Coordinates of C-alpha atoms and ligand atoms in Angstrom, one line a residue:
X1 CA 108.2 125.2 114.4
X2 CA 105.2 123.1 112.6
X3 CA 109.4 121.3 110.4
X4 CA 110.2 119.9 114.1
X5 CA 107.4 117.6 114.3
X6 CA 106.1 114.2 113.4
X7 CA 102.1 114.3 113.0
X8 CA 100.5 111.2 113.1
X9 CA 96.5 110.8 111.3
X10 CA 94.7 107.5 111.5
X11 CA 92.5 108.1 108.7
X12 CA 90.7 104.6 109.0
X13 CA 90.7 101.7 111.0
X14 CA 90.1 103.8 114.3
X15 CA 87.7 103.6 116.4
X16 CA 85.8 101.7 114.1
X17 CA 86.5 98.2 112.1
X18 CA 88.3 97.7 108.8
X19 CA 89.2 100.3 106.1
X20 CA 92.6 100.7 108.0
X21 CA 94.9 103.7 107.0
X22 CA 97.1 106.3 108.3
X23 CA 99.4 109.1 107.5
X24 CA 102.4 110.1 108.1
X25 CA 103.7 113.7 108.2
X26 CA 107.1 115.6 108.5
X27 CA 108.9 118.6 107.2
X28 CA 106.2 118.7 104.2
X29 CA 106.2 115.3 103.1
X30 CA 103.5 112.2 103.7
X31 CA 103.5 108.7 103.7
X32 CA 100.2 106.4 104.0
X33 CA 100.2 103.2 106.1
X34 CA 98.0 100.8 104.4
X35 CA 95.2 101.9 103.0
X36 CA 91.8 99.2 103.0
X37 CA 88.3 99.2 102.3
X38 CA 85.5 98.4 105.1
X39 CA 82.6 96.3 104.8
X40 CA 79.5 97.5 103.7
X41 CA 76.7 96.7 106.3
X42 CA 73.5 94.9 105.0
X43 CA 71.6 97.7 104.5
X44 CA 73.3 99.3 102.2
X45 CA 72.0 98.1 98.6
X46 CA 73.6 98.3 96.0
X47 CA 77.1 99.5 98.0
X48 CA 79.8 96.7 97.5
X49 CA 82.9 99.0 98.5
X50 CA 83.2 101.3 101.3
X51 CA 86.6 103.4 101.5
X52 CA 88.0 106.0 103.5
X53 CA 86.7 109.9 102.7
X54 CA 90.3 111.0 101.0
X55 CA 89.6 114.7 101.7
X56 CA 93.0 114.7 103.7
X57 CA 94.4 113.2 100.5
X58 CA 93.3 116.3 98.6
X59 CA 94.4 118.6 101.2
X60 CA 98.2 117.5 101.0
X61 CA 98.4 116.3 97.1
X62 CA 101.5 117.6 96.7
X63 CA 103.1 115.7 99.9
X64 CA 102.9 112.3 99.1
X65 CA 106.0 110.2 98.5
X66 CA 105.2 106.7 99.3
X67 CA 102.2 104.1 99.9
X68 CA 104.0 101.7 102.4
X69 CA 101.8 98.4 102.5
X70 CA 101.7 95.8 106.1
X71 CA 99.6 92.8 103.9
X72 CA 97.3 92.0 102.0
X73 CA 94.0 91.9 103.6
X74 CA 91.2 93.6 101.7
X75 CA 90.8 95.5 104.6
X76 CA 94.8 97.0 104.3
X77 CA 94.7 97.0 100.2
X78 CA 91.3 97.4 99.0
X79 CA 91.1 101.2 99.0
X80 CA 94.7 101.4 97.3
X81 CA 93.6 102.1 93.5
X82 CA 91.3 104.4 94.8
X83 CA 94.1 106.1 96.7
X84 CA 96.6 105.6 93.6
X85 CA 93.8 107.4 91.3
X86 CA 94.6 110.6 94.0
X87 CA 98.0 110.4 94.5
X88 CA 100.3 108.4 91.9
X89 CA 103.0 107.3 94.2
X90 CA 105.1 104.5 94.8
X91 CA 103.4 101.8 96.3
X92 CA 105.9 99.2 98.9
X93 CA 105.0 96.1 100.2
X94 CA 106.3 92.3 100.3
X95 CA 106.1 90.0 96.9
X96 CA 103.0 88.5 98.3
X97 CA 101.0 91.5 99.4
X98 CA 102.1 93.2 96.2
X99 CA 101.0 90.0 93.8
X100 CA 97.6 90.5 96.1
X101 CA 97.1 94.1 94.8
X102 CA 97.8 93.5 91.6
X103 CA 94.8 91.9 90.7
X104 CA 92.9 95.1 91.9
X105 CA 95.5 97.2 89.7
X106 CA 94.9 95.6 86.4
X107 CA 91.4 95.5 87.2
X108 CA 91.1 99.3 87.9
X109 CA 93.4 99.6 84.9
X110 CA 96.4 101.0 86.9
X111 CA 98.9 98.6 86.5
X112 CA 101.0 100.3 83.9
X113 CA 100.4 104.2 85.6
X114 CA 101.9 102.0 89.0
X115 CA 105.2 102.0 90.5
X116 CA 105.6 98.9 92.8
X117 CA 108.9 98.2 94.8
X118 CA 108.1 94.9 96.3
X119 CA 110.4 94.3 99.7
X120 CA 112.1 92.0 101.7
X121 CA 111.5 91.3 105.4
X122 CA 114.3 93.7 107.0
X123 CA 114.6 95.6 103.9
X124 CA 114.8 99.3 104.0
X125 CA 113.8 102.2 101.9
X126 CA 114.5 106.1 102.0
X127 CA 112.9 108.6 101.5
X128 CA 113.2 112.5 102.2
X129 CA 112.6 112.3 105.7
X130 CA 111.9 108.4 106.9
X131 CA 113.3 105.8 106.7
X132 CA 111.2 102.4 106.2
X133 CA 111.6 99.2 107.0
X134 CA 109.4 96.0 107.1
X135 CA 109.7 93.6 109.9
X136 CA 108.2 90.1 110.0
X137 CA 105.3 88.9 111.8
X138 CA 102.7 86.3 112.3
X139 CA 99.3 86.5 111.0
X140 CA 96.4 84.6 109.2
X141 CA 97.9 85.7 106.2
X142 CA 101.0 85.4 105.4
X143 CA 104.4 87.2 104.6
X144 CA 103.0 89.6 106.8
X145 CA 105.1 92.6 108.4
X146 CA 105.2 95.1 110.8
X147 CA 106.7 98.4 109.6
X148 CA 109.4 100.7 111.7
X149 CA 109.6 104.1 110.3
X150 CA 112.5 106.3 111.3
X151 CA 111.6 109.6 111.3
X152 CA 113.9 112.7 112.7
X153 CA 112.0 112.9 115.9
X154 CA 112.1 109.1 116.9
X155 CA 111.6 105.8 115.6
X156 CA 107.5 104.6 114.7
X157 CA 106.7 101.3 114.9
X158 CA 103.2 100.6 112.8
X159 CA 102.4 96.8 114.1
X160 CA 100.1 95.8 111.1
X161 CA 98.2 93.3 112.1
X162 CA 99.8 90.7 114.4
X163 CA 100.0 87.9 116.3
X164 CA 102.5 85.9 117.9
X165 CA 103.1 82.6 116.8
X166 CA 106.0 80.6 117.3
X167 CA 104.7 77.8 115.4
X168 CA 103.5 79.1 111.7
X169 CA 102.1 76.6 108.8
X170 CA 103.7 78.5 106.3
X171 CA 106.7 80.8 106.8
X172 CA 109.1 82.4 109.5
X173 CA 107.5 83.4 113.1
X174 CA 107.5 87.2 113.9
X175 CA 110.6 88.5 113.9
X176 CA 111.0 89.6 117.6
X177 CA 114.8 89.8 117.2
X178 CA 114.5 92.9 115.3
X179 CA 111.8 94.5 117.0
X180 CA 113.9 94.1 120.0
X181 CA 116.8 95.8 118.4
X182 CA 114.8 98.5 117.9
X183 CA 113.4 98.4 121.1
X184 CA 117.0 98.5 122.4
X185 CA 117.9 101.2 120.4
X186 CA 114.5 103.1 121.7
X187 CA 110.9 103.7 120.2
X188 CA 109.1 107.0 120.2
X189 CA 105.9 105.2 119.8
X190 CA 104.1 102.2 119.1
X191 CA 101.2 101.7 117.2
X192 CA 99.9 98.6 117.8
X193 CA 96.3 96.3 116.8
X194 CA 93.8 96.0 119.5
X195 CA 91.3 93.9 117.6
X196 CA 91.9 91.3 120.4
X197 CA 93.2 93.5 123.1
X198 CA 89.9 92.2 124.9
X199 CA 91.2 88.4 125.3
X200 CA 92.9 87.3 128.4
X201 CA 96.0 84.8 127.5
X202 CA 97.7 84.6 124.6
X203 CA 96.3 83.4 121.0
X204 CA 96.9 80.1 120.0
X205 CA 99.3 79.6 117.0
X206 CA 97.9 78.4 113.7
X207 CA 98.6 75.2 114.2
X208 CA 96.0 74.9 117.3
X209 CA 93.0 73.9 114.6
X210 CA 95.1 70.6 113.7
X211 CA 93.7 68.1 116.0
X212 CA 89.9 69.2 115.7
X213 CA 90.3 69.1 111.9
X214 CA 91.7 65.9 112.0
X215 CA 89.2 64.4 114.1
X216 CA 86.5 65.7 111.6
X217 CA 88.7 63.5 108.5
X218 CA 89.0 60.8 111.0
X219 CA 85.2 61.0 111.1
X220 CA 84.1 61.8 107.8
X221 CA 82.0 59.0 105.9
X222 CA 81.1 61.1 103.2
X223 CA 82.4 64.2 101.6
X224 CA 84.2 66.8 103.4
X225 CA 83.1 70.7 102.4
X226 CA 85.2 73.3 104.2
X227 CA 84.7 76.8 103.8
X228 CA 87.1 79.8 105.2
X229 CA 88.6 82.8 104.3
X230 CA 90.1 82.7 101.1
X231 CA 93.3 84.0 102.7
X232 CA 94.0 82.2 105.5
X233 CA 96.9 80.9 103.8
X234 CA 98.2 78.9 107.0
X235 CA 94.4 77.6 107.1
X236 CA 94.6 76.3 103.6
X237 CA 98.0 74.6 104.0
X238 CA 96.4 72.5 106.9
X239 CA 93.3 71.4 104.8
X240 CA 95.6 70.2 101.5
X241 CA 97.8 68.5 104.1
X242 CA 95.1 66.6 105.7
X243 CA 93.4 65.8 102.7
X244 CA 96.9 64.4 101.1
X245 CA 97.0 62.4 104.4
X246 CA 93.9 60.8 104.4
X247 CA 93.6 60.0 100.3
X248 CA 90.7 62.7 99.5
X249 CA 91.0 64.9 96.7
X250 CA 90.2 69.0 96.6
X251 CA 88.3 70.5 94.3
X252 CA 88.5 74.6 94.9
X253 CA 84.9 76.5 94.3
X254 CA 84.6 80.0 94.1
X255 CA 86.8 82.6 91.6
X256 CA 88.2 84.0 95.4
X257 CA 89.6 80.6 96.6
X258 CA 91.0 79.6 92.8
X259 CA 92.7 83.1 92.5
X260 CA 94.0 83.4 96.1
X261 CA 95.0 79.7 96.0
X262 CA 96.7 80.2 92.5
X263 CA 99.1 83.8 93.9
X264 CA 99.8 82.0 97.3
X265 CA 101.3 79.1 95.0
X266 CA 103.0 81.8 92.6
X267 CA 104.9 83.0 95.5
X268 CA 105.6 79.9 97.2
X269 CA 103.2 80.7 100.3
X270 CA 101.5 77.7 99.9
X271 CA 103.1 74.1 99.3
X272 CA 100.4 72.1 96.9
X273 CA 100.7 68.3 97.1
X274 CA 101.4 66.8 93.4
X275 CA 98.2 66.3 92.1
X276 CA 95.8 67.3 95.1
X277 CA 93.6 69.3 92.4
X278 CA 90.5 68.5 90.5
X279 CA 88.2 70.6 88.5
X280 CA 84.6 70.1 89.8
X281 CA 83.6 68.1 87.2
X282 CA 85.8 65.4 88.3
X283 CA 85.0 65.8 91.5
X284 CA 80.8 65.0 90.7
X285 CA 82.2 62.1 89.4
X286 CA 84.4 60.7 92.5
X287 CA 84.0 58.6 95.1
X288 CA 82.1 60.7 98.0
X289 CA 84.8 59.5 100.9
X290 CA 88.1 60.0 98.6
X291 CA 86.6 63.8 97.9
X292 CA 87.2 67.3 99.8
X293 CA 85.3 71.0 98.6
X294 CA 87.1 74.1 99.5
X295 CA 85.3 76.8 99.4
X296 CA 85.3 80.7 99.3
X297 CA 81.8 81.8 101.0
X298 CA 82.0 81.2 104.9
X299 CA 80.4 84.8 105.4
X300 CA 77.0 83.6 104.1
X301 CA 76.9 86.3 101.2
X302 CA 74.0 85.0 98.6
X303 CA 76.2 85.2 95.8
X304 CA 79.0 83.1 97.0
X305 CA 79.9 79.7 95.8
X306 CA 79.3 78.3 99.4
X307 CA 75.6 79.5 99.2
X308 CA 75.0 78.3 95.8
X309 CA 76.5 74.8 97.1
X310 CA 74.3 74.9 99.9
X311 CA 71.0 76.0 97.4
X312 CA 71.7 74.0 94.1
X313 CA 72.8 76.9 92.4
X314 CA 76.0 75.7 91.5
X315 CA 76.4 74.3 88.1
X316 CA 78.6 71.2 89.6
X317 CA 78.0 70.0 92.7
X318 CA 75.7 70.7 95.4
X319 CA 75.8 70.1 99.4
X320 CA 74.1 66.8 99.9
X321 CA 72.5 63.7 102.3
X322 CA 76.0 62.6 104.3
X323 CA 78.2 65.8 103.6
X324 CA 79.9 67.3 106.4
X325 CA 80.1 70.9 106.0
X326 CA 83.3 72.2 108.1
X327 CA 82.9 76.6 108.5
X328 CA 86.2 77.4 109.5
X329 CA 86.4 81.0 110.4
X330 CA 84.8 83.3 112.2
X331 CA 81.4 85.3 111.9
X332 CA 82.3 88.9 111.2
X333 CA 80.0 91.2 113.0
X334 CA 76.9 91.8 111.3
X335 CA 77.3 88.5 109.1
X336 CA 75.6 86.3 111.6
X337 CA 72.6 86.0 109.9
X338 CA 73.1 85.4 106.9
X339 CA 75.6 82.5 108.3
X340 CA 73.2 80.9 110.0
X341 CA 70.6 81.4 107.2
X342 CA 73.4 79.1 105.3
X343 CA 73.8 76.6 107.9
X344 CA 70.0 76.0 107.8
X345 CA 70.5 75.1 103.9
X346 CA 72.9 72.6 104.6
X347 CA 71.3 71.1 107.2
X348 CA 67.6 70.6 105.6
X349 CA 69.4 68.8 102.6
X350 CA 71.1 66.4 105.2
X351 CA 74.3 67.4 105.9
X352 CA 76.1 68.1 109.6
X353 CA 77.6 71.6 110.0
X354 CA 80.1 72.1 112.1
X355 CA 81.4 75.5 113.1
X356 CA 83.4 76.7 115.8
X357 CA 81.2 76.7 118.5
X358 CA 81.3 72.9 118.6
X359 CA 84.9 72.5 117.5
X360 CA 88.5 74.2 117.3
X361 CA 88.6 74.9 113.7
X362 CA 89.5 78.6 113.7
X363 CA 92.0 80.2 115.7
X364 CA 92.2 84.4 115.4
X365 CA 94.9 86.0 113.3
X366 CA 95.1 88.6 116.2
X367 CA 97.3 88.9 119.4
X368 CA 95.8 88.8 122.5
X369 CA 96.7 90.5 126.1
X370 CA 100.0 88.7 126.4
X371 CA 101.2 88.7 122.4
X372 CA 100.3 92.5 122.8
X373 CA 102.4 92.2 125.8
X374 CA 105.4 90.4 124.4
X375 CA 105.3 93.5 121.6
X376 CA 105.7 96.3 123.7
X377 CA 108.4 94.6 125.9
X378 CA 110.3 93.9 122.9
X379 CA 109.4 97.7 121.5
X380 CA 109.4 99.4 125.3
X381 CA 108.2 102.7 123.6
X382 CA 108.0 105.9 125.0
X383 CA 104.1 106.1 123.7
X384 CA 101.6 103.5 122.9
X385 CA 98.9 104.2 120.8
X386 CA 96.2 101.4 120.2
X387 CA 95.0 101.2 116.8
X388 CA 92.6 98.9 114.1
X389 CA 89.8 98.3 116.8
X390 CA 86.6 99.7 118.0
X391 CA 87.0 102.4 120.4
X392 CA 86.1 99.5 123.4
X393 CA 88.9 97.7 122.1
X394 CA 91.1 100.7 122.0
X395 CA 89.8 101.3 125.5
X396 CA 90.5 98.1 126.7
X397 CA 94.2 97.8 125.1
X398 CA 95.2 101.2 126.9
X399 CA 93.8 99.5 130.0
X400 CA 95.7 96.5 129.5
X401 CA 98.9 98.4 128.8
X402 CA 98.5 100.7 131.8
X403 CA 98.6 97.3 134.4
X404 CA 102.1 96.5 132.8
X405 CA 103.9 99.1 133.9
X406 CA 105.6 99.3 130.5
X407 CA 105.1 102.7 129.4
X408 CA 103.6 106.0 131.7
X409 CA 100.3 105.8 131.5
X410 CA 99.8 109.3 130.7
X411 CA 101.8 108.5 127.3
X412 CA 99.0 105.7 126.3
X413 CA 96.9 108.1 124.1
X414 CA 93.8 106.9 122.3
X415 CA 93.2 109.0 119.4
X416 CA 90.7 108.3 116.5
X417 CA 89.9 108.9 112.8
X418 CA 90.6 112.2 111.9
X419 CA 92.8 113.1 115.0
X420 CA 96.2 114.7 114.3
X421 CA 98.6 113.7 116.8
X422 CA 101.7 115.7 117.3
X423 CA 105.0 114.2 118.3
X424 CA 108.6 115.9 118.8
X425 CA 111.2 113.7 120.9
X426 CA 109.9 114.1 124.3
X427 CA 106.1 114.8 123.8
X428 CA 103.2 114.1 122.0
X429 CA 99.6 115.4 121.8
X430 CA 96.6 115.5 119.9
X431 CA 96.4 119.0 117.7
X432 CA 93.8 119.1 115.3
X433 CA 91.0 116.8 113.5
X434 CA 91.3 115.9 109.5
X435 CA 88.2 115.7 107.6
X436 CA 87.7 112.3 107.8
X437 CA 84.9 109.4 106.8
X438 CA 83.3 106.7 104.6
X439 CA 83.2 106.9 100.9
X440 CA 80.7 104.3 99.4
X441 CA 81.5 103.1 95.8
X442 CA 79.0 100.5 93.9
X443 CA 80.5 97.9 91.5
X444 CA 81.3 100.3 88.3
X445 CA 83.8 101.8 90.7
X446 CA 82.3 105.0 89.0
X447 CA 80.8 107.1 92.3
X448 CA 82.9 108.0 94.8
X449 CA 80.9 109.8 97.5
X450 CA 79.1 110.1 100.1
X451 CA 76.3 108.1 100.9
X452 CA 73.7 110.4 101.1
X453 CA 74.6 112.7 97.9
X454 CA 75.0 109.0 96.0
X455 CA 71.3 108.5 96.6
X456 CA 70.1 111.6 96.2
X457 CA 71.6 111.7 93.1
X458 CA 70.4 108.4 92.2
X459 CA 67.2 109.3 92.9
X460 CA 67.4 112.6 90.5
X461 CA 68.8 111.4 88.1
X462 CA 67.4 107.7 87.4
X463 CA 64.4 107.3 90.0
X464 CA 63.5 104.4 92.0
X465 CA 61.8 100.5 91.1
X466 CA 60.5 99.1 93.6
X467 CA 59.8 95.4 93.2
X468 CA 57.3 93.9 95.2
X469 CA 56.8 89.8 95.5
X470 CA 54.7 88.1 98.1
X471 CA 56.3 85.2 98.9
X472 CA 55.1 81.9 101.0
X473 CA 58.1 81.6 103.4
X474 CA 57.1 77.8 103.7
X475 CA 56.3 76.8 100.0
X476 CA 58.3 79.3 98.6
X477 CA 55.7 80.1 96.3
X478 CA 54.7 83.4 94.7
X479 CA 51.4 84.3 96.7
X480 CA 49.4 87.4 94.5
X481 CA 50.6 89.4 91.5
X482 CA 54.1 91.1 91.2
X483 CA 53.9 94.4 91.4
X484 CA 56.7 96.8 90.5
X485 CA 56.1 100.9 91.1
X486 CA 58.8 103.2 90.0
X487 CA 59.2 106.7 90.9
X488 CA 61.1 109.6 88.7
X489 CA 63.1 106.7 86.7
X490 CA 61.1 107.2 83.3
X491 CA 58.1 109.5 82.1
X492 CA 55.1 108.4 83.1
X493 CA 53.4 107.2 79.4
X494 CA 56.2 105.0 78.4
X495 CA 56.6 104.0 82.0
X496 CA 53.4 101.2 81.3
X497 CA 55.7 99.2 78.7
X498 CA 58.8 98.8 80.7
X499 CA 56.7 98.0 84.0
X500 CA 55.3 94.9 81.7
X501 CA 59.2 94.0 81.3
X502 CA 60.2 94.6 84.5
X503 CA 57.6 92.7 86.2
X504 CA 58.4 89.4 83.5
X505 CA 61.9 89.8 84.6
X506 CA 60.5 89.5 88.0
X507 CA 58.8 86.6 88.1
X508 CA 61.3 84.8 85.9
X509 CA 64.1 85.6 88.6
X510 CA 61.8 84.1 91.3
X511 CA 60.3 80.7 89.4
X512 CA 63.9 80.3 88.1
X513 CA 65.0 79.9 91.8
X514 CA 65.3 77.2 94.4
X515 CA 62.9 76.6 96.8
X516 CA 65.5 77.3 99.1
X517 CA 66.5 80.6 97.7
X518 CA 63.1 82.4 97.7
X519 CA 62.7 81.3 101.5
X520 CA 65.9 83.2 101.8
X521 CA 64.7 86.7 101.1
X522 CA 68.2 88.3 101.1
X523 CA 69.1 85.3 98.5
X524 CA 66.4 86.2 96.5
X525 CA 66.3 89.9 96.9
X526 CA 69.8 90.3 95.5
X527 CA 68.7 88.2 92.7
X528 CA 65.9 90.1 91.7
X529 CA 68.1 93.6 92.6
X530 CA 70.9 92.1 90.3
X531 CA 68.2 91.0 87.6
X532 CA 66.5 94.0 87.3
X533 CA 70.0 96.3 87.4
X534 CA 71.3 94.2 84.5
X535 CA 68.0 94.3 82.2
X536 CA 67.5 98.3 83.0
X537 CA 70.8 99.0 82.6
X538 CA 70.9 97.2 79.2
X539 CA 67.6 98.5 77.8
X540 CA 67.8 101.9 79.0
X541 CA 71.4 103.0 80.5
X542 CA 70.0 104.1 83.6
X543 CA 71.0 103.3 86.8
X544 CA 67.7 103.5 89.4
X545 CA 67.9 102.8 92.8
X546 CA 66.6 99.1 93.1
X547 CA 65.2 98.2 96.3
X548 CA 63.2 94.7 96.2
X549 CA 60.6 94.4 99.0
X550 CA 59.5 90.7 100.3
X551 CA 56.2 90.7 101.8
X552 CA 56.1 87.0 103.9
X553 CA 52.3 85.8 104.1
Ligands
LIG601 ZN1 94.9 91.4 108.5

């Protein structure tokens, strides 16, 4: 009897990283679990979204009663309006996740079609056949939770993304006392992250990046720029604390640190000191030892504010002879590069860098071996299924779980996107497979599709420009003529005219940039991409593809 059973879908987040979501199914009704966008790789121009393939939505429209939220990562929110443009369903989460989505609601226009029920730790909310509730726990973020859904079959515990740390910056600790009532009152199954399920130990509480930062304010003759994530709320506390401490003043760069700065203090996650702030103006004109730069960017991206700080692209302030620039987060895979392009910057215009390999300035928001241990002694489920990981980490957590003793190992089940696994009270196994995959979306939020049908399309219907510039990688000069070649994009006797223009618009991108940027080829190949999309778009309406080629001499 398909009524009797629980199925559970990962429809993101595993086996691969980010663009975390899953489903829950009984008796003909659904709920979602989060539901986040990935990260597009490098070579994916023009792509600045990547969400999961909602096929499964489509297939079970009609079951949907809830959108139940952890926090408010991008990479747990980010595919929600997407999702909400599918399925218009109430959306739960806690007042700070919810104020973080609701940027992305107003801006997708959704923010009157949406019903939010924002929740508090502990709360619970009904529905047909489960029965919610959010728990507590400790994360880079904050007012993070764990969910527990009771379902007829058993009791689901959804960790989120956790850690465990008994000494937070900002907020409560995890809220083991209630897990462990559950765990008393017995868990079907546990989902739990493996992002760090790799790390021996346990991971160091927030806190732990105190006494390196200090040293570097101890240090410090000159300014201070410090760049992390722009919601590592906890992080963020410690800076404006320091900063208060020592008599320098912040001035926040980049529209993701001012907006994430401004919620977190809307909903008291963050606890400003009176009169910390200055607008970058004021901060050109102060004292270099009394001044401190936070700043959204720490990935490298070309287009952040860190990067323009570190290229004299910003319209204020620029990294300088003196500065020490503080990167206090870590490199997300595939970002490496383009990180260590921007430490380059900062160093050739004088300034020290110092990053995590040299000092403890960035702890992980994710549990290790023993937090994931001190979770499923608290939970003691009957399953264990590892989830938001690669499948080596989801590997490597069932491994980990199996020398504990805790649960069987036979009931430590690795499943992956797409899988269906089928529970009742006493047993649980994996049924079926869900259409499941990547949907890449480019910044009119207009195309939802696949990859390949996207280009080919593009291609069809609007053609190809290819830029070429021959570029010095020493003096950063333009070396021979531009040349641009377009394919299937406009006929062939006006295309002479435009070519003139596009070529102009070319050339003015590069001369108009630093030295520094046109060394940086993906600096100055996004520029010319973004140059070129804005001026064809204007003139014509047409979307080509736009793929710029260097050529280093
Ligand atoms: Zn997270």
């Amino acid at each position: 009897m398909p009524e009797s059973k629980l199925e559970i879908i990962p429809l993101g987040g595993v086996g691969l990283f980010g663009m975390n979501m899953m489903a829950m199914r009984y008796g003909g009704e659904a709920i979602i679990i989060d539901a986040g966008m990935g990260f597009p790789e490098a070579d994916l121009p023009g792509i600045d979204i990547v969400i999961p393939d909602f096929s499964f939505i489509d297939s079970y429209r009609d079951e949907f009663s809830a959108i139940v939220l952890t926090h408010g990562h991008e990479d747990h929110i980010g595919a929600v309006p997407f999702l909400l443009k599918e399925i218009n369903v109430p959306v739960y989460g806690t007042h700070f996740t919810l104020a973080l989505l609701d940027r992305k609601l107003e801006e997708h226009g959704l923010r009157d079609s949406t019903t939010v029920h924002a929740v508090e730790p502990r709360e619970q909310v009904k529905t047909e056949n489960f029965l919610i509730e959010w728990i507590h726990v400790s994360h880079s973020l904050t007012n993070c939770t764990a969910v527990a859904v009771t379902t007829p079959v058993g009791v689901v515990i959804h960790s989120g993304d956790f850690k465990i740390d008994e000494t937070p910056v900002v907020g409560p600790s995890i809220d083991l006392e209630r897990l462990t009532e559950y765990g008393d009152q017995g868990v079907l199954a546990l989902l739990a992250d493996s992002t760090n399920a790799e790390r021996p130990g346990r991971t160091q509480s927030e806190r732990a990046v105190i006494p390196a930062l200090e040293k570097i304010f101890d240090e410090a003759t000159g300014r201070i720029v410090i760049s992390c994530f722009t919601s590592s709320v906890h992080r963020i506390q410690i800076v404006l604390d320091l900063a208060r401490d020592y008599g320098r003043k912040v001035s926040l760069l980049g529209r993701s640190m001012l907006r994430n700065v401004e919620t977190a203090d809307s909903y008291r996650q963050l606890d400003i000191p009176d009169g910390i702030f200055i607008n970058p103006n004021e901060a050109r004109q102060m004292d270099e030892d009394r001044l401190l730069l936070l700043v959204a960017g720490c990935q490298g991206d070309p287009m952040s504010a860190m990067t323009k700080l570190a290229t004299d692209q910003h319209k204020n302030l620029s990294v300088g002879e003196g500065d020490l620039v503080v990167l206090s987060a870590r490199q997300i895979p595939g970002n490496e590069p383009a990180i260590s392009r921007l430490m380059s910057h900062c160093y050739k215009r004088g300034a020290r860098v110092i990053d995590n390999s040299l000092a403890r300035i960035h702890v992980s928001g994710h549990g290790s071996q023993e937090d994931l241990k001190i979770l499923i002694e608290a939970t003691r489920p009957k399953f264990l299924v590892p989830i938001h990981g690669d499948h080596r980490q989801l590997y490597r957590h069932k491994e980990w779980a199996e020398t504990l003793g805790i649960v069987e190992p036979r009931n430590i089940i690795v499943f992956e996107n797409g899988d269906v696994l089928e529970l009742d009270e006493s047993h649980a196994e994996l049924i079926a497979t869900e259409q499941v995959g990547r949907t890449f979306i480019d910044g009119s939020y207009g195309e939802v599709e696949d990859l390949v049908v996207r280009d080919r399309k593009h291609l069809s219907y609007d053609g190809v420009v290819l830029p070429i510039v021959v570029i010095n990688p020493t003096s950063g000069e333009l070396e021979s003529e531009i040349e641009v070649v377009t394919r299937g994009f406009i006929p062939e006797e006006d295309a002479g005219e435009i070519v003139v223009e596009l070529k102009r618009i070319v050339e003015e991108t590069v001369i108009g940039a630093s030295h520094e940027e046109r060394i940086d080829y993906a600096v100055i190949k996004e520029k010319i991409r973004l140059a070129l999309k804005r001026f064809i778009q204007k003139q014509t309406g047409r979307r080509p593809m736009i793929i710029p080629v260097v050529v280093e001499v």
